[in-house]
Tab-separated table of C-alpha atoms in Angstrom:
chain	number	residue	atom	x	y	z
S	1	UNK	CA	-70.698	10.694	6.420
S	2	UNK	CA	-67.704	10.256	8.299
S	3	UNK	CA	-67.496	9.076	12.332
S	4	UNK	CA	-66.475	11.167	14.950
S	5	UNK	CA	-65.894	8.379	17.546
S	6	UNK	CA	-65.453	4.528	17.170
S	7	UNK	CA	-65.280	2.531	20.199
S	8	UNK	CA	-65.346	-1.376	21.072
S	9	UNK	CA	-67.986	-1.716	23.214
S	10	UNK	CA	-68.282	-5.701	24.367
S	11	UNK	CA	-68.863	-7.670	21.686
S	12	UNK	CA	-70.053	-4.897	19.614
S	13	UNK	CA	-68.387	-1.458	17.573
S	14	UNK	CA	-70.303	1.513	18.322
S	15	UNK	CA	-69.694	4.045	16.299
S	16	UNK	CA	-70.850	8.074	16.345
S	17	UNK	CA	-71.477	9.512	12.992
S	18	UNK	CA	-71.008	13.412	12.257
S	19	UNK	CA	-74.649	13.895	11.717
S	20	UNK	CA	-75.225	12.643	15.791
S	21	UNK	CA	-76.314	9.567	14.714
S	22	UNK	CA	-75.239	6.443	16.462
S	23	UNK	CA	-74.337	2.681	15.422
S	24	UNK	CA	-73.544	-0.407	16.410
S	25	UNK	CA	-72.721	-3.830	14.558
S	26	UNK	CA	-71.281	-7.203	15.952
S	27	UNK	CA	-67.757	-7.935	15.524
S	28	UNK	CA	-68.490	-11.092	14.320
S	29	UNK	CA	-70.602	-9.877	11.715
S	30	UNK	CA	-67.802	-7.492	11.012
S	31	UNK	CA	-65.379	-10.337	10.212
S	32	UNK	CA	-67.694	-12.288	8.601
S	33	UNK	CA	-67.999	-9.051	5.918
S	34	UNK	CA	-64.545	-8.521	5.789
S	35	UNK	CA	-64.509	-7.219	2.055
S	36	UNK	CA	-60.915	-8.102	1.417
S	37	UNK	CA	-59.741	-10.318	-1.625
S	38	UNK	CA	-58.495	-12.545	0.355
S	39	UNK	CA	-61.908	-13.064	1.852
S	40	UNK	CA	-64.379	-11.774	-0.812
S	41	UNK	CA	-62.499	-12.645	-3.527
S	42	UNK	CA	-61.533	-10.415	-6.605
S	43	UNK	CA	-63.278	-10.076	-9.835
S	44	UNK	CA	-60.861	-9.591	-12.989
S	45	UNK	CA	-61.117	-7.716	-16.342
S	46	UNK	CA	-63.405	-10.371	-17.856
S	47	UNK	CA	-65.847	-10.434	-14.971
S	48	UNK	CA	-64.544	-14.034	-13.520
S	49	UNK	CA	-64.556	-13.500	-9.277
S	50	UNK	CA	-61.620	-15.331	-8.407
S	51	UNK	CA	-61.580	-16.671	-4.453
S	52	UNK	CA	-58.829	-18.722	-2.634
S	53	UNK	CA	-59.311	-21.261	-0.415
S	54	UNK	CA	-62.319	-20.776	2.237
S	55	UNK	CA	-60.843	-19.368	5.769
S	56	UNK	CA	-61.678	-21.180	8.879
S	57	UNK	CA	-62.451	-18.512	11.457
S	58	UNK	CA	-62.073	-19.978	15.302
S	59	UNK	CA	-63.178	-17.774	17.935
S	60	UNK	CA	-60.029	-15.427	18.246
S	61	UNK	CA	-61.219	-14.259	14.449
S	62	UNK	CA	-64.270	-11.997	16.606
S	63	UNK	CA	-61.808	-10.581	18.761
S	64	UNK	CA	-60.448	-6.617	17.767
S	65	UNK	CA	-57.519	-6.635	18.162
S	66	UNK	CA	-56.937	-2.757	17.272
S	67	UNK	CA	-58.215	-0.682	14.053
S	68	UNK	CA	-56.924	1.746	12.657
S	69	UNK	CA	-58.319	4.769	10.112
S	70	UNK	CA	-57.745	4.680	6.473
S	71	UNK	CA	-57.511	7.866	5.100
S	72	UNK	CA	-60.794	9.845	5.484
S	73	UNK	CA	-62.642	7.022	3.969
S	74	UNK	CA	-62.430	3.683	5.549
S	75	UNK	CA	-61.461	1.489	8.524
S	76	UNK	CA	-58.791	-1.124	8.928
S	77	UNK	CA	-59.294	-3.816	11.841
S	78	UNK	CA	-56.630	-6.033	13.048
S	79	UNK	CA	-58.305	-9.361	14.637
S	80	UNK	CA	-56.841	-12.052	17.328
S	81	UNK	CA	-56.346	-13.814	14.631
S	82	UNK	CA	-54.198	-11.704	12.798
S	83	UNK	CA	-56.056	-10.850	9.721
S	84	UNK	CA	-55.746	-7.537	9.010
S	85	UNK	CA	-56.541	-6.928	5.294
S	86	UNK	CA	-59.838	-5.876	5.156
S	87	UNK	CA	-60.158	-2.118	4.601
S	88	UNK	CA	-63.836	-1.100	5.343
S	89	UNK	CA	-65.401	2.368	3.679
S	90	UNK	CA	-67.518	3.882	6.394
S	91	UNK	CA	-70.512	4.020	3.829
S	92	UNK	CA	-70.539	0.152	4.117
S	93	UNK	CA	-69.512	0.290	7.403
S	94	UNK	CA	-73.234	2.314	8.065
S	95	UNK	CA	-74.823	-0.454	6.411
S	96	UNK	CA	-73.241	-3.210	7.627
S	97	UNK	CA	-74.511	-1.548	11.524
S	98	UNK	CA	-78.244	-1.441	10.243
């Protein structure tokens, strides 16, 4: 499923999938799922999830800054904060809208 159109809307990211459908998710819950290392955490060869130091996020952390697409698989936001790291696949994207 890939989108044809991906707009900030508000508050929100509405997004228009090639099958018509239509989505729309928070960009605060966006950040919040950011699935970068540096915010998930990584997991190494033995299994171990190592995570650095928990990030404050302030209210400039919600704001899009720009995005840009990765590929033909994912999307790449760049927040008022300036974090920037977190590449998300459009099939998590989906769910994360749902």
């Amino acid at each position: 499923m890939q989108p044809v159109d991906i707009q900030p809307i508000g508050n929100e990211l509405a997004i228009k999938w090639s099958d018509g459908s239509e989505s729309y998710v928070s960009l605060e819950k966006l950040r919040r799922a950011c699935p970068c290392a540096g915010c998930k955490g990584e997991v190494d060869i033995m299994g171990h999830l190592h995570k650095g130091p928990e990030q404050k996020l302030v209210p400039p952390s919600f704001q899009l800054r720009k995005f840009a697409l990765v590929g033909s698989y994912g999307l790449q936001p760049v927040w008022g904060d300036g974090h920037g790291t977190g590449i998300y696949p459009f099939e998590y994207l989906r769910k994360l809208a749902t």
